[in-house]
């Protein structure tokens, strides 16, 4: 099936089967849409910085769109979304900057973690600033907590109250899209689902021949990512081998800055306190280092509790790696409901341990599952198709904006 940009029930569905299906490049470069992309970027790490970096670097899109970029975290400093003076000043500064730069743009594409509290208020403030400058506005909600937040009446009120300030609300998971489909028509009309995608050509899928095999995790270092569950599962796995020695090299990549001070150190202590000193915490890695790690990885464990459509899982799949993850948000769909990876319930340590042992003991199953995962990415989660869909959306909003301006002039 082609990848699609889908709206919930009651709204139009837009489909793009490949990037080349989008409209041809305008002959006059001045006629190209002008898009200001806003979001976290390097040196900050994580899902949003990765998405924004790949978006800005895409040559196909850059040949069709005048791209401008506002990095909201240029110093790599992440502050959890608490109501502090520093966060408030950041929000006001970003709003003023967005307003100024949006006056020269057709569209402002906001890539934000729109969760309850200050993050959602900040998102709506930036939407209002862009709209006040006369630009079309896309609110791209990358939050891994969106499905959990949407049932909240207060959060629902904010999304509905803020609907005049955005032209499209993009959800990265089908679950969140379905939930938004139950909101007021003003929100439903603007809501659509856009799958995350990865450029599988960037990821190598060599034979997995490390001895011992490599088990890895890549993401934010925190309890909500299931790393305590992974610790306890590794202890159970070790009991089944001579000397309680793990027959696998465990590599954990990522940092805890998004979680606040001490998160990384808290997790390393949690592993050391139970004797898992052999587990290697690699810290934040450069993009090329992540690609190399995934190419060498035999088993990728991602036992998270809260997700949307995690890029780290897609990248592991693109690397031909056998994936174990949780039945959260869009992960079951990404793993083809167990045909391209192993799915467990969040918090089920015994199932996680059993899945790790199963793959350690059966290299042929690891290889089969890794191959299925790679094919799943090529067929369903192509970055080229995602970019083509986004380009269509840009053109659609530019056309709507032009129609509104013509109506006002008349």
mmCIF file of C-alpha atoms in Angstrom:
data_model
loop_
_atom_site.group_PDB
_atom_site.id
_atom_site.type_symbol
_atom_site.label_atom_id
_atom_site.label_comp_id
_atom_site.label_asym_id
_atom_site.label_seq_id
_atom_site.Cartn_x
_atom_site.Cartn_y
_atom_site.Cartn_z
ATOM 1 C CA UNK A 1 0.000 0.000 0.000
ATOM 2 C CA UNK A 2 1.249 3.524 -0.636
ATOM 3 C CA UNK A 3 2.149 5.732 2.241
ATOM 4 C CA UNK A 4 -0.480 8.353 2.788
ATOM 5 C CA UNK A 5 -1.304 11.597 4.490
ATOM 6 C CA UNK A 6 -4.690 10.758 5.958
ATOM 7 C CA UNK A 7 -7.303 12.846 7.678
ATOM 8 C CA UNK A 8 -9.635 11.365 10.295
ATOM 9 C CA UNK A 9 -13.195 10.414 9.538
ATOM 10 C CA UNK A 10 -15.207 13.293 8.127
ATOM 11 C CA UNK A 11 -12.311 14.975 6.330
ATOM 12 C CA UNK A 12 -10.660 14.620 2.950
ATOM 13 C CA UNK A 13 -7.910 12.035 2.453
ATOM 14 C CA UNK A 14 -4.821 13.038 0.481
ATOM 15 C CA UNK A 15 -2.544 10.359 -0.951
ATOM 16 C CA UNK A 16 0.887 10.516 -2.548
ATOM 17 C CA UNK A 17 2.382 7.260 -3.772
ATOM 18 C CA UNK A 18 5.889 8.632 -4.288
ATOM 19 C CA UNK A 19 7.795 11.886 -4.169
ATOM 20 C CA UNK A 20 7.735 12.017 -7.967
ATOM 21 C CA UNK A 21 3.930 12.129 -7.966
ATOM 22 C CA UNK A 22 4.019 15.669 -6.579
ATOM 23 C CA UNK A 23 3.493 18.640 -8.864
ATOM 24 C CA UNK A 24 6.368 19.612 -11.151
ATOM 25 C CA UNK A 25 8.977 22.166 -10.150
ATOM 26 C CA UNK A 26 7.853 25.708 -11.054
ATOM 27 C CA UNK A 27 9.995 27.256 -13.774
ATOM 28 C CA UNK A 28 10.271 30.551 -11.922
ATOM 29 C CA UNK A 29 12.265 30.001 -8.733
ATOM 30 C CA UNK A 30 10.554 33.052 -7.221
ATOM 31 C CA UNK A 31 7.289 31.102 -7.363
ATOM 32 C CA UNK A 32 8.633 28.386 -5.058
ATOM 33 C CA UNK A 33 6.834 28.156 -1.704
ATOM 34 C CA UNK A 34 8.750 29.791 1.149
ATOM 35 C CA UNK A 35 8.697 27.594 4.248
ATOM 36 C CA UNK A 36 10.099 28.416 7.670
ATOM 37 C CA UNK A 37 10.797 25.181 9.573
ATOM 38 C CA UNK A 38 10.865 25.593 13.368
ATOM 39 C CA UNK A 39 12.089 23.019 15.868
ATOM 40 C CA UNK A 40 14.944 21.599 17.899
ATOM 41 C CA UNK A 41 18.096 20.919 15.928
ATOM 42 C CA UNK A 42 21.763 20.042 16.372
ATOM 43 C CA UNK A 43 23.544 19.805 18.696
ATOM 44 C CA UNK A 44 20.370 18.703 20.482
ATOM 45 C CA UNK A 45 19.613 15.003 19.928
ATOM 46 C CA UNK A 46 16.351 13.070 19.764
ATOM 47 C CA UNK A 47 13.423 12.437 17.454
ATOM 48 C CA UNK A 48 12.519 16.033 16.560
ATOM 49 C CA UNK A 49 16.129 17.128 15.828
ATOM 50 C CA UNK A 50 16.608 14.050 13.643
ATOM 51 C CA UNK A 51 13.367 14.690 11.752
ATOM 52 C CA UNK A 52 14.102 18.379 11.210
ATOM 53 C CA UNK A 53 17.699 17.721 10.133
ATOM 54 C CA UNK A 54 16.627 15.153 7.539
ATOM 55 C CA UNK A 55 13.850 17.449 6.303
ATOM 56 C CA UNK A 56 16.172 20.416 5.829
ATOM 57 C CA UNK A 57 18.820 18.301 4.107
ATOM 58 C CA UNK A 58 16.523 16.631 1.576
ATOM 59 C CA UNK A 59 17.709 17.717 -1.915
ATOM 60 C CA UNK A 60 14.420 16.845 -3.628
ATOM 61 C CA UNK A 61 12.461 19.128 -1.299
ATOM 62 C CA UNK A 62 15.041 21.916 -1.355
ATOM 63 C CA UNK A 63 14.830 22.036 -5.152
ATOM 64 C CA UNK A 64 11.095 22.762 -4.862
ATOM 65 C CA UNK A 65 10.820 24.878 -1.720
ATOM 66 C CA UNK A 66 12.726 27.870 -0.347
ATOM 67 C CA UNK A 67 13.630 26.446 3.063
ATOM 68 C CA UNK A 68 14.473 28.579 6.094
ATOM 69 C CA UNK A 69 15.153 27.161 9.551
ATOM 70 C CA UNK A 70 14.834 28.375 13.143
ATOM 71 C CA UNK A 71 16.656 26.146 15.618
ATOM 72 C CA UNK A 72 14.937 26.600 18.968
ATOM 73 C CA UNK A 73 17.793 24.900 20.862
ATOM 74 C CA UNK A 74 21.014 26.003 19.110
ATOM 75 C CA UNK A 75 23.101 25.471 22.243
ATOM 76 C CA UNK A 76 21.826 21.944 22.786
ATOM 77 C CA UNK A 77 20.208 22.892 26.107
ATOM 78 C CA UNK A 78 16.915 21.128 26.800
ATOM 79 C CA UNK A 79 14.724 22.186 29.682
ATOM 80 C CA UNK A 80 11.780 20.015 30.744
ATOM 81 C CA UNK A 81 8.440 21.739 30.230
ATOM 82 C CA UNK A 82 8.023 23.387 33.598
ATOM 83 C CA UNK A 83 6.786 26.896 34.277
ATOM 84 C CA UNK A 84 10.088 28.602 35.029
ATOM 85 C CA UNK A 85 11.310 32.088 34.219
ATOM 86 C CA UNK A 86 13.879 30.679 31.780
ATOM 87 C CA UNK A 87 11.240 28.662 29.912
ATOM 88 C CA UNK A 88 8.861 31.618 29.818
ATOM 89 C CA UNK A 89 11.555 33.900 28.394
ATOM 90 C CA UNK A 90 12.463 31.245 25.825
ATOM 91 C CA UNK A 91 8.825 30.981 24.703
ATOM 92 C CA UNK A 92 8.444 34.750 24.325
ATOM 93 C CA UNK A 93 11.767 35.074 22.484
ATOM 94 C CA UNK A 94 10.881 32.266 20.085
ATOM 95 C CA UNK A 95 7.434 33.776 19.441
ATOM 96 C CA UNK A 96 8.948 37.158 18.572
ATOM 97 C CA UNK A 97 11.542 35.525 16.293
ATOM 98 C CA UNK A 98 8.891 33.391 14.576
ATOM 99 C CA UNK A 99 6.753 36.460 13.960
ATOM 100 C CA UNK A 100 9.631 38.373 12.388
ATOM 101 C CA UNK A 101 10.754 35.557 10.116
ATOM 102 C CA UNK A 102 7.214 34.451 9.258
ATOM 103 C CA UNK A 103 6.615 37.807 7.530
ATOM 104 C CA UNK A 104 8.934 36.515 4.788
ATOM 105 C CA UNK A 105 7.382 33.028 4.586
ATOM 106 C CA UNK A 106 4.311 31.461 3.021
ATOM 107 C CA UNK A 107 4.213 28.676 5.611
ATOM 108 C CA UNK A 108 5.596 28.141 9.102
ATOM 109 C CA UNK A 109 6.091 24.428 9.823
ATOM 110 C CA UNK A 110 6.284 24.052 13.617
ATOM 111 C CA UNK A 111 7.809 20.766 14.809
ATOM 112 C CA UNK A 112 7.005 20.616 18.518
ATOM 113 C CA UNK A 113 6.304 18.276 21.406
ATOM 114 C CA UNK A 114 2.844 19.665 22.166
ATOM 115 C CA UNK A 115 2.127 18.156 25.568
ATOM 116 C CA UNK A 116 0.046 19.542 28.494
ATOM 117 C CA UNK A 117 1.262 22.575 30.373
ATOM 118 C CA UNK A 118 3.854 24.975 29.070
ATOM 119 C CA UNK A 119 4.763 22.954 25.924
ATOM 120 C CA UNK A 120 1.186 23.165 24.599
ATOM 121 C CA UNK A 121 0.808 26.833 25.523
ATOM 122 C CA UNK A 122 4.156 27.536 23.854
ATOM 123 C CA UNK A 123 3.024 25.675 20.727
ATOM 124 C CA UNK A 124 -0.136 27.775 20.488
ATOM 125 C CA UNK A 125 1.843 30.966 21.148
ATOM 126 C CA UNK A 126 4.168 30.173 18.230
ATOM 127 C CA UNK A 127 1.160 29.301 16.036
ATOM 128 C CA UNK A 128 -0.450 32.650 16.906
ATOM 129 C CA UNK A 129 2.800 34.523 16.168
ATOM 130 C CA UNK A 130 3.120 32.885 12.739
ATOM 131 C CA UNK A 131 -0.552 33.470 11.929
ATOM 132 C CA UNK A 132 -0.293 37.131 13.002
ATOM 133 C CA UNK A 133 2.537 37.528 10.492
ATOM 134 C CA UNK A 134 0.235 36.300 7.726
ATOM 135 C CA UNK A 135 1.755 32.858 7.154
ATOM 136 C CA UNK A 136 0.025 29.533 6.817
ATOM 137 C CA UNK A 137 0.727 27.369 9.878
ATOM 138 C CA UNK A 138 1.399 23.649 10.281
ATOM 139 C CA UNK A 139 1.512 22.350 13.865
ATOM 140 C CA UNK A 140 3.391 19.046 13.627
ATOM 141 C CA UNK A 141 2.860 17.315 16.979
ATOM 142 C CA UNK A 142 5.750 14.881 17.465
ATOM 143 C CA UNK A 143 4.963 14.200 21.109
ATOM 144 C CA UNK A 144 5.225 10.646 22.384
ATOM 145 C CA UNK A 145 2.631 11.555 25.018
ATOM 146 C CA UNK A 146 -0.082 12.785 22.664
ATOM 147 C CA UNK A 147 -2.305 9.693 22.912
ATOM 148 C CA UNK A 148 -2.137 9.876 26.692
ATOM 149 C CA UNK A 149 -2.896 13.621 26.754
ATOM 150 C CA UNK A 150 -5.793 13.807 24.289
ATOM 151 C CA UNK A 151 -8.484 12.356 26.607
ATOM 152 C CA UNK A 152 -7.781 15.220 29.043
ATOM 153 C CA UNK A 153 -10.552 17.825 28.876
ATOM 154 C CA UNK A 154 -8.077 20.626 29.590
ATOM 155 C CA UNK A 155 -5.785 19.510 26.751
ATOM 156 C CA UNK A 156 -8.746 19.086 24.419
ATOM 157 C CA UNK A 157 -9.905 22.595 25.315
ATOM 158 C CA UNK A 158 -6.498 24.050 24.395
ATOM 159 C CA UNK A 159 -6.375 22.257 21.030
ATOM 160 C CA UNK A 160 -9.902 23.407 20.145
ATOM 161 C CA UNK A 161 -9.310 26.937 21.439
ATOM 162 C CA UNK A 162 -6.127 27.222 19.409
ATOM 163 C CA UNK A 163 -7.569 25.863 16.137
ATOM 164 C CA UNK A 164 -7.867 29.335 14.514
ATOM 165 C CA UNK A 165 -4.082 29.680 14.796
ATOM 166 C CA UNK A 166 -3.088 26.617 12.729
ATOM 167 C CA UNK A 167 -4.095 25.470 9.244
ATOM 168 C CA UNK A 168 -3.082 21.843 9.734
ATOM 169 C CA UNK A 169 -2.480 19.707 12.803
ATOM 170 C CA UNK A 170 -0.268 16.723 11.964
ATOM 171 C CA UNK A 171 -0.275 13.671 14.220
ATOM 172 C CA UNK A 172 2.490 11.111 13.676
ATOM 173 C CA UNK A 173 0.482 8.162 14.980
ATOM 174 C CA UNK A 174 -2.766 6.630 13.773
ATOM 175 C CA UNK A 175 -3.954 6.319 17.383
ATOM 176 C CA UNK A 176 -3.685 10.069 18.003
ATOM 177 C CA UNK A 177 -5.279 10.818 14.633
ATOM 178 C CA UNK A 178 -8.293 8.675 15.534
ATOM 179 C CA UNK A 179 -8.624 10.425 18.888
ATOM 180 C CA UNK A 180 -8.471 13.860 17.240
ATOM 181 C CA UNK A 181 -11.222 12.679 14.894
ATOM 182 C CA UNK A 182 -13.619 12.911 17.859
ATOM 183 C CA UNK A 183 -12.933 16.612 18.425
ATOM 184 C CA UNK A 184 -14.994 19.508 17.116
ATOM 185 C CA UNK A 185 -15.291 19.836 13.314
ATOM 186 C CA UNK A 186 -12.952 22.855 13.318
ATOM 187 C CA UNK A 187 -10.147 20.556 14.558
ATOM 188 C CA UNK A 188 -11.131 17.473 12.541
ATOM 189 C CA UNK A 189 -11.030 19.412 9.252
ATOM 190 C CA UNK A 190 -7.447 20.444 9.948
ATOM 191 C CA UNK A 191 -6.133 17.162 11.337
ATOM 192 C CA UNK A 192 -4.168 14.650 9.306
ATOM 193 C CA UNK A 193 -1.880 11.698 9.856
ATOM 194 C CA UNK A 194 1.582 11.687 8.297
ATOM 195 C CA UNK A 195 3.729 8.620 8.848
ATOM 196 C CA UNK A 196 7.297 9.130 9.913
ATOM 197 C CA UNK A 197 9.723 7.841 7.310
ATOM 198 C CA UNK A 198 13.438 7.108 7.076
ATOM 199 C CA UNK A 199 15.904 7.130 4.211
ATOM 200 C CA UNK A 200 16.723 3.436 4.170
ATOM 201 C CA UNK A 201 19.635 4.035 1.787
ATOM 202 C CA UNK A 202 21.495 5.713 4.675
ATOM 203 C CA UNK A 203 21.323 2.564 6.781
ATOM 204 C CA UNK A 204 23.474 -0.462 6.107
ATOM 205 C CA UNK A 205 22.104 -3.958 6.543
ATOM 206 C CA UNK A 206 25.236 -6.133 6.624
ATOM 207 C CA UNK A 207 25.446 -9.682 7.987
ATOM 208 C CA UNK A 208 25.173 -9.590 11.770
ATOM 209 C CA UNK A 209 28.282 -11.506 12.791
ATOM 210 C CA UNK A 210 29.423 -9.897 16.053
ATOM 211 C CA UNK A 211 30.711 -12.342 18.688
ATOM 212 C CA UNK A 212 29.155 -12.025 21.165
ATOM 213 C CA UNK A 213 25.971 -10.628 19.586
ATOM 214 C CA UNK A 214 25.142 -6.975 20.240
ATOM 215 C CA UNK A 215 21.928 -5.819 21.909
ATOM 216 C CA UNK A 216 21.350 -2.077 21.783
ATOM 217 C CA UNK A 217 18.982 0.711 22.745
ATOM 218 C CA UNK A 218 18.995 4.239 21.316
ATOM 219 C CA UNK A 219 16.899 7.068 22.692
ATOM 220 C CA UNK A 220 16.321 9.240 25.731
ATOM 221 C CA UNK A 221 17.859 7.713 28.849
ATOM 222 C CA UNK A 222 14.943 7.574 31.267
ATOM 223 C CA UNK A 223 12.550 5.320 33.110
ATOM 224 C CA UNK A 224 9.693 6.076 30.684
ATOM 225 C CA UNK A 225 11.693 4.432 27.893
ATOM 226 C CA UNK A 226 11.549 1.134 29.787
ATOM 227 C CA UNK A 227 15.236 0.992 30.671
ATOM 228 C CA UNK A 228 14.553 -0.311 34.182
ATOM 229 C CA UNK A 229 12.503 -3.098 32.583
ATOM 230 C CA UNK A 230 15.435 -3.837 30.246
ATOM 231 C CA UNK A 231 17.765 -3.986 33.255
ATOM 232 C CA UNK A 232 15.527 -6.467 35.070
ATOM 233 C CA UNK A 233 15.053 -8.542 31.905
ATOM 234 C CA UNK A 234 18.821 -8.777 31.409
ATOM 235 C CA UNK A 235 19.148 -10.107 34.961
ATOM 236 C CA UNK A 236 16.571 -12.822 34.171
ATOM 237 C CA UNK A 237 18.361 -13.714 30.924
ATOM 238 C CA UNK A 238 21.724 -14.004 32.699
ATOM 239 C CA UNK A 239 20.350 -16.649 35.084
ATOM 240 C CA UNK A 240 19.992 -19.104 32.187
ATOM 241 C CA UNK A 241 23.682 -19.012 31.251
ATOM 242 C CA UNK A 242 26.797 -20.346 33.016
ATOM 243 C CA UNK A 243 28.081 -18.088 35.756
ATOM 244 C CA UNK A 244 25.102 -15.749 35.305
ATOM 245 C CA UNK A 245 27.113 -14.141 32.521
ATOM 246 C CA UNK A 246 25.234 -12.382 29.731
ATOM 247 C CA UNK A 247 26.066 -13.948 26.340
ATOM 248 C CA UNK A 248 25.517 -10.579 24.675
ATOM 249 C CA UNK A 249 27.198 -7.173 24.576
ATOM 250 C CA UNK A 250 24.719 -4.487 25.686
ATOM 251 C CA UNK A 251 25.151 -0.940 24.321
ATOM 252 C CA UNK A 252 22.848 1.914 25.395
ATOM 253 C CA UNK A 253 23.068 5.138 23.377
ATOM 254 C CA UNK A 254 21.515 8.477 24.257
ATOM 255 C CA UNK A 255 21.455 11.136 26.935
ATOM 256 C CA UNK A 256 19.017 12.265 29.595
ATOM 257 C CA UNK A 257 19.097 16.029 29.097
ATOM 258 C CA UNK A 258 15.454 16.088 28.022
ATOM 259 C CA UNK A 259 14.527 14.557 31.393
ATOM 260 C CA UNK A 260 16.371 17.151 33.444
ATOM 261 C CA UNK A 261 19.503 17.130 35.620
ATOM 262 C CA UNK A 262 20.754 13.762 36.872
ATOM 263 C CA UNK A 263 18.611 11.528 34.637
ATOM 264 C CA UNK A 264 21.560 9.878 32.870
ATOM 265 C CA UNK A 265 23.507 9.333 36.090
ATOM 266 C CA UNK A 266 20.414 7.931 37.818
ATOM 267 C CA UNK A 267 20.054 5.290 35.128
ATOM 268 C CA UNK A 268 23.730 4.264 35.082
ATOM 269 C CA UNK A 269 23.569 3.851 38.870
ATOM 270 C CA UNK A 270 20.449 1.691 38.555
ATOM 271 C CA UNK A 271 22.381 -0.740 36.351
ATOM 272 C CA UNK A 272 25.560 -0.665 38.444
ATOM 273 C CA UNK A 273 23.656 -1.314 41.692
ATOM 274 C CA UNK A 274 22.456 -4.714 40.437
ATOM 275 C CA UNK A 275 25.851 -5.751 39.108
ATOM 276 C CA UNK A 276 25.320 -5.005 35.407
ATOM 277 C CA UNK A 277 28.593 -3.124 35.134
ATOM 278 C CA UNK A 278 29.264 -4.691 31.730
ATOM 279 C CA UNK A 279 26.391 -2.709 30.177
ATOM 280 C CA UNK A 280 27.982 0.155 28.236
ATOM 281 C CA UNK A 281 26.322 3.592 28.334
ATOM 282 C CA UNK A 282 27.651 5.370 25.263
ATOM 283 C CA UNK A 283 26.097 8.792 25.828
ATOM 284 C CA UNK A 284 24.924 10.967 22.942
ATOM 285 C CA UNK A 285 26.241 9.814 19.553
ATOM 286 C CA UNK A 286 26.755 11.619 16.277
ATOM 287 C CA UNK A 287 24.461 10.623 13.423
ATOM 288 C CA UNK A 288 27.112 8.501 11.700
ATOM 289 C CA UNK A 289 27.857 6.730 14.971
ATOM 290 C CA UNK A 290 24.179 5.815 15.432
ATOM 291 C CA UNK A 291 24.053 4.405 11.904
ATOM 292 C CA UNK A 292 27.185 2.357 12.594
ATOM 293 C CA UNK A 293 25.817 1.098 15.916
ATOM 294 C CA UNK A 294 22.552 -0.062 14.326
ATOM 295 C CA UNK A 295 24.429 -1.768 11.477
ATOM 296 C CA UNK A 296 26.331 -3.866 14.045
ATOM 297 C CA UNK A 297 23.334 -4.523 16.301
ATOM 298 C CA UNK A 298 21.746 -7.990 16.348
ATOM 299 C CA UNK A 299 18.841 -7.155 18.687
ATOM 300 C CA UNK A 300 17.326 -3.702 19.229
ATOM 301 C CA UNK A 301 15.287 -3.373 22.434
ATOM 302 C CA UNK A 302 12.875 -0.481 22.841
ATOM 303 C CA UNK A 303 10.559 -1.310 25.779
ATOM 304 C CA UNK A 304 9.057 2.185 26.027
ATOM 305 C CA UNK A 305 5.863 3.163 27.831
ATOM 306 C CA UNK A 306 4.995 6.312 25.864
ATOM 307 C CA UNK A 307 5.594 6.782 22.131
ATOM 308 C CA UNK A 308 4.086 8.085 18.914
ATOM 309 C CA UNK A 309 5.934 6.612 15.932
ATOM 310 C CA UNK A 310 9.547 6.434 17.164
ATOM 311 C CA UNK A 311 12.242 7.093 14.567
ATOM 312 C CA UNK A 312 14.730 4.976 16.500
ATOM 313 C CA UNK A 313 12.611 1.855 15.883
ATOM 314 C CA UNK A 314 12.270 2.709 12.181
ATOM 315 C CA UNK A 315 16.032 3.243 11.913
ATOM 316 C CA UNK A 316 16.768 -0.100 13.583
ATOM 317 C CA UNK A 317 14.363 -1.781 11.162
ATOM 318 C CA UNK A 318 16.064 -0.064 8.212
ATOM 319 C CA UNK A 319 19.351 -1.552 9.456
ATOM 320 C CA UNK A 320 17.980 -5.080 9.178
ATOM 321 C CA UNK A 321 17.987 -5.510 12.958
ATOM 322 C CA UNK A 322 15.609 -7.745 14.899
ATOM 323 C CA UNK A 323 13.441 -5.445 17.053
ATOM 324 C CA UNK A 324 11.735 -6.069 20.386
ATOM 325 C CA UNK A 325 9.347 -3.292 21.403
ATOM 326 C CA UNK A 326 6.107 -2.558 23.192
ATOM 327 C CA UNK A 327 2.496 -2.435 22.035
ATOM 328 C CA UNK A 328 2.352 1.347 22.281
ATOM 329 C CA UNK A 329 0.783 3.800 19.797
ATOM 330 C CA UNK A 330 1.924 3.017 16.235
ATOM 331 C CA UNK A 331 4.684 0.544 17.092
ATOM 332 C CA UNK A 332 2.462 -2.530 16.432
ATOM 333 C CA UNK A 333 1.674 -1.195 12.962
ATOM 334 C CA UNK A 334 5.324 -0.359 12.306
ATOM 335 C CA UNK A 335 6.314 -3.928 13.210
ATOM 336 C CA UNK A 336 3.486 -5.300 11.063
ATOM 337 C CA UNK A 337 1.701 -6.591 14.174
ATOM 338 C CA UNK A 338 4.507 -8.978 15.058
ATOM 339 C CA UNK A 339 5.557 -10.113 11.594
ATOM 340 C CA UNK A 340 8.517 -7.712 11.423
ATOM 341 C CA UNK A 341 9.495 -7.722 15.088
ATOM 342 C CA UNK A 342 8.498 -8.944 18.544
ATOM 343 C CA UNK A 343 5.790 -7.066 20.450
ATOM 344 C CA UNK A 344 5.325 -7.195 24.222
ATOM 345 C CA UNK A 345 3.114 -5.384 26.704
ATOM 346 C CA UNK A 346 4.692 -2.378 28.433
ATOM 347 C CA UNK A 347 6.148 -3.405 31.781
ATOM 348 C CA UNK A 348 6.158 -7.153 31.041
ATOM 349 C CA UNK A 349 9.704 -7.939 32.146
ATOM 350 C CA UNK A 350 9.284 -11.720 31.806
ATOM 351 C CA UNK A 351 8.110 -11.388 28.190
ATOM 352 C CA UNK A 352 11.002 -9.036 27.422
ATOM 353 C CA UNK A 353 13.493 -11.488 28.914
ATOM 354 C CA UNK A 354 11.930 -14.400 27.034
ATOM 355 C CA UNK A 355 12.042 -12.492 23.746
ATOM 356 C CA UNK A 356 15.708 -11.581 24.222
ATOM 357 C CA UNK A 357 16.619 -15.191 25.026
ATOM 358 C CA UNK A 358 14.623 -16.478 22.064
ATOM 359 C CA UNK A 359 16.554 -14.274 19.648
ATOM 360 C CA UNK A 360 19.906 -14.944 21.302
ATOM 361 C CA UNK A 361 19.376 -18.687 20.946
ATOM 362 C CA UNK A 362 18.164 -18.552 17.329
ATOM 363 C CA UNK A 363 20.377 -16.523 14.947
ATOM 364 C CA UNK A 364 18.293 -17.662 11.970
ATOM 365 C CA UNK A 365 15.169 -16.128 13.522
ATOM 366 C CA UNK A 366 17.113 -12.935 14.194
ATOM 367 C CA UNK A 367 18.124 -12.758 10.536
ATOM 368 C CA UNK A 368 14.616 -13.535 9.283
ATOM 369 C CA UNK A 369 13.080 -10.889 11.497
ATOM 370 C CA UNK A 370 15.715 -8.322 10.523
ATOM 371 C CA UNK A 371 15.079 -8.935 6.828
ATOM 372 C CA UNK A 372 11.331 -8.593 7.330
ATOM 373 C CA UNK A 373 11.874 -5.319 9.173
ATOM 374 C CA UNK A 374 14.040 -3.921 6.370
ATOM 375 C CA UNK A 375 11.409 -4.826 3.756
ATOM 376 C CA UNK A 376 8.725 -3.189 5.904
ATOM 377 C CA UNK A 377 10.653 0.100 5.846
ATOM 378 C CA UNK A 378 11.197 -0.039 2.094
ATOM 379 C CA UNK A 379 7.511 -0.774 1.437
ATOM 380 C CA UNK A 380 5.728 1.387 4.021
ATOM 381 C CA UNK A 381 8.004 3.919 5.712
ATOM 382 C CA UNK A 382 10.021 5.523 2.936
ATOM 383 C CA UNK A 383 11.322 9.017 3.620
ATOM 384 C CA UNK A 384 10.904 9.890 -0.064
ATOM 385 C CA UNK A 385 7.159 9.262 0.135
ATOM 386 C CA UNK A 386 6.888 11.188 3.402
ATOM 387 C CA UNK A 387 8.676 14.168 1.825
ATOM 388 C CA UNK A 388 6.430 14.008 -1.246
ATOM 389 C CA UNK A 389 3.347 14.028 0.951
ATOM 390 C CA UNK A 390 4.655 16.997 2.909
ATOM 391 C CA UNK A 391 5.401 18.893 -0.308
ATOM 392 C CA UNK A 392 1.821 18.349 -1.483
ATOM 393 C CA UNK A 393 0.632 19.718 1.843
ATOM 394 C CA UNK A 394 2.798 22.833 1.444
ATOM 395 C CA UNK A 395 1.296 23.482 -1.993
ATOM 396 C CA UNK A 396 -2.216 22.946 -0.678
ATOM 397 C CA UNK A 397 -1.762 25.480 2.117
ATOM 398 C CA UNK A 398 -0.136 28.026 -0.220
ATOM 399 C CA UNK A 399 -3.136 27.708 -2.534
ATOM 400 C CA UNK A 400 -5.593 28.149 0.341
ATOM 401 C CA UNK A 401 -3.645 31.175 1.570
ATOM 402 C CA UNK A 402 -3.723 32.717 -1.911
ATOM 403 C CA UNK A 403 -7.479 32.163 -2.155
ATOM 404 C CA UNK A 404 -8.028 33.897 1.197
ATOM 405 C CA UNK A 405 -5.906 36.861 0.150
ATOM 406 C CA UNK A 406 -7.813 37.140 -3.139
ATOM 407 C CA UNK A 407 -11.125 37.044 -1.298
ATOM 408 C CA UNK A 408 -9.991 39.854 1.024
ATOM 409 C CA UNK A 409 -8.794 41.939 -1.943
ATOM 410 C CA UNK A 410 -12.153 41.524 -3.673
#
